PDB file of C-alpha atoms in Angstrom:
ATOM      1  CA  LEU C 194       0.000   0.000   0.000  1.00 57.00           C
ATOM      2  CA  ARG C 195       2.832   2.383   0.823  1.00 69.00           C
ATOM      3  CA  PHE C 196       4.335   1.629  -2.594  1.00 77.00           C
ATOM      4  CA  VAL C 197       1.090   2.409  -4.436  1.00 71.00           C
ATOM      5  CA  ASP C 198       0.691   5.672  -2.494  1.00 74.00           C
ATOM      6  CA  ALA C 199       4.280   6.639  -3.316  1.00 74.00           C
ATOM      7  CA  LEU C 200       3.667   6.087  -7.043  1.00 78.00           C
ATOM      8  CA  ASN C 201       1.077   8.875  -7.187  1.00 74.00           C
ATOM      9  CA  GLY C 202       3.607  11.697  -6.836  1.00 74.00           C
ATOM     10  CA  LEU C 203       6.064  10.509  -9.474  1.00 81.00           C
ATOM     11  CA  GLY C 204       4.427  11.738 -12.674  1.00 82.00           C
ATOM     12  CA  LEU C 205       3.672   8.289 -14.082  1.00 84.00           C
ATOM     13  CA  SER C 206       0.653   7.593 -16.250  1.00 88.00           C
ATOM     14  CA  PRO C 207      -2.119   5.439 -14.741  1.00 88.00           C
ATOM     15  CA  GLN C 208      -0.986   2.437 -16.802  1.00 89.00           C
ATOM     16  CA  GLN C 209       2.643   2.968 -15.787  1.00 90.00           C
ATOM     17  CA  ARG C 210       1.605   3.110 -12.112  1.00 87.00           C
ATOM     18  CA  GLU C 211      -0.377  -0.109 -12.524  1.00 91.00           C
ATOM     19  CA  ILE C 212       2.583  -1.852 -14.141  1.00 91.00           C
ATOM     20  CA  ALA C 213       5.022  -0.557 -11.506  1.00 89.00           C
ATOM     21  CA  ALA C 214       2.720  -1.876  -8.779  1.00 89.00           C
ATOM     22  CA  GLY C 215       2.604  -5.243 -10.552  1.00 92.00           C
ATOM     23  CA  LEU C 216       6.389  -5.343 -10.744  1.00 89.00           C
ATOM     24  CA  ALA C 217       6.591  -4.546  -7.035  1.00 87.00           C
ATOM     25  CA  ARG C 218       4.410  -7.531  -6.190  1.00 88.00           C
ATOM     26  CA  GLY C 219       6.617  -9.780  -8.301  1.00 92.00           C
ATOM     27  CA  ALA C 220       4.461 -10.269 -11.383  1.00 94.00           C
ATOM     28  CA  SER C 221       6.199 -11.332 -14.578  1.00 95.00           C
ATOM     29  CA  ASN C 222       5.798  -9.476 -17.855  1.00 96.00           C
ATOM     30  CA  GLN C 223       3.580 -12.318 -19.101  1.00 97.00           C
ATOM     31  CA  GLU C 224       1.373 -12.159 -15.987  1.00 97.00           C
ATOM     32  CA  LEU C 225       1.012  -8.391 -16.342  1.00 96.00           C
ATOM     33  CA  ALA C 226       0.126  -8.740 -20.039  1.00 97.00           C
ATOM     34  CA  GLU C 227      -2.598 -11.247 -19.229  1.00 97.00           C
ATOM     35  CA  GLU C 228      -3.980  -9.155 -16.348  1.00 95.00           C
ATOM     36  CA  LEU C 229      -4.106  -5.959 -18.420  1.00 94.00           C
ATOM     37  CA  GLY C 230      -5.159  -7.556 -21.703  1.00 96.00           C
ATOM     38  CA  VAL C 231      -2.192  -6.253 -23.684  1.00 96.00           C
ATOM     39  CA  SER C 232       0.809  -7.846 -25.361  1.00 97.00           C
ATOM     40  CA  VAL C 233       4.064  -8.670 -23.600  1.00 97.00           C
ATOM     41  CA  ASN C 234       5.727  -6.136 -25.928  1.00 97.00           C
ATOM     42  CA  THR C 235       3.402  -3.415 -24.624  1.00 95.00           C
ATOM     43  CA  ILE C 236       4.307  -4.337 -21.049  1.00 96.00           C
ATOM     44  CA  ALA C 237       8.015  -4.230 -21.914  1.00 95.00           C
ATOM     45  CA  TYR C 238       7.546  -0.783 -23.464  1.00 95.00           C
ATOM     46  CA  HIS C 239       5.803   0.563 -20.356  1.00 94.00           C
ATOM     47  CA  ILE C 240       8.436  -0.943 -18.073  1.00 94.00           C
ATOM     48  CA  LYS C 241      11.124   0.774 -20.122  1.00 94.00           C
ATOM     49  CA  GLN C 242       9.233   4.069 -19.783  1.00 92.00           C
ATOM     50  CA  VAL C 243       8.887   3.627 -16.004  1.00 92.00           C
ATOM     51  CA  PHE C 244      12.601   2.862 -15.640  1.00 93.00           C
ATOM     52  CA  GLN C 245      13.475   5.859 -17.804  1.00 93.00           C
ATOM     53  CA  ARG C 246      11.199   8.235 -15.907  1.00 90.00           C
ATOM     54  CA  LEU C 247      12.575   7.070 -12.549  1.00 89.00           C
ATOM     55  CA  ASP C 248      16.187   6.852 -13.801  1.00 91.00           C
ATOM     56  CA  THR C 249      16.506   3.191 -12.834  1.00 91.00           C
ATOM     57  CA  HIS C 250      17.600   0.104 -14.730  1.00 92.00           C
ATOM     58  CA  ASP C 251      15.973  -2.833 -12.978  1.00 91.00           C
ATOM     59  CA  ARG C 252      12.947  -3.799 -10.899  1.00 91.00           C
ATOM     60  CA  GLN C 253      14.671  -3.719  -7.508  1.00 90.00           C
ATOM     61  CA  ALA C 254      16.162  -0.267  -8.126  1.00 90.00           C
ATOM     62  CA  MET C 255      12.751   1.002  -9.274  1.00 89.00           C
ATOM     63  CA  ILE C 256      11.062  -0.313  -6.125  1.00 86.00           C
ATOM     64  CA  GLY C 257      13.746   1.192  -3.916  1.00 86.00           C
ATOM     65  CA  LYS C 258      13.529   4.547  -5.631  1.00 84.00           C
ATOM     66  CA  VAL C 259       9.746   4.690  -5.325  1.00 83.00           C
ATOM     67  CA  LEU C 260       9.835   3.746  -1.649  1.00 79.00           C
ATOM     68  CA  GLY C 261      12.665   6.199  -1.011  1.00 81.00           C
ATOM     69  CA  LYS C 262      10.677   9.045  -2.557  1.00 61.00           C
ATOM     70  CA  GLY C 263       7.440   8.000  -0.893  1.00 46.00           C
ATOM     71  CA  GLY C 264       8.225   9.873   2.316  1.00 41.00           C
ATOM     72  CA  SER C 265       9.791  12.962   0.778  1.00 39.00           C
ATOM     73  CA  THR C 266       8.307  16.068  -0.748  1.00 37.00           C
ATOM     74  CA  ALA C 267      10.680  16.094  -3.737  1.00 37.00           C
TER      75      ALA C 267
END
């Protein structure tokens, strides 16, 4: 829940927030594609956009960055 709340202040689109939350709970790209009714390529594109926006390069770094920013005003 803290992670989802922290996502709101990061300037991500609703779909990017949904995908980031899925990554945080450990969902695979295939699982996310099935849940959202889109292709795996679409999921990969959105993940790339999330990583780019948050200046991270992997799932763990993205989660850490979101949680680190969750308590700050920046």
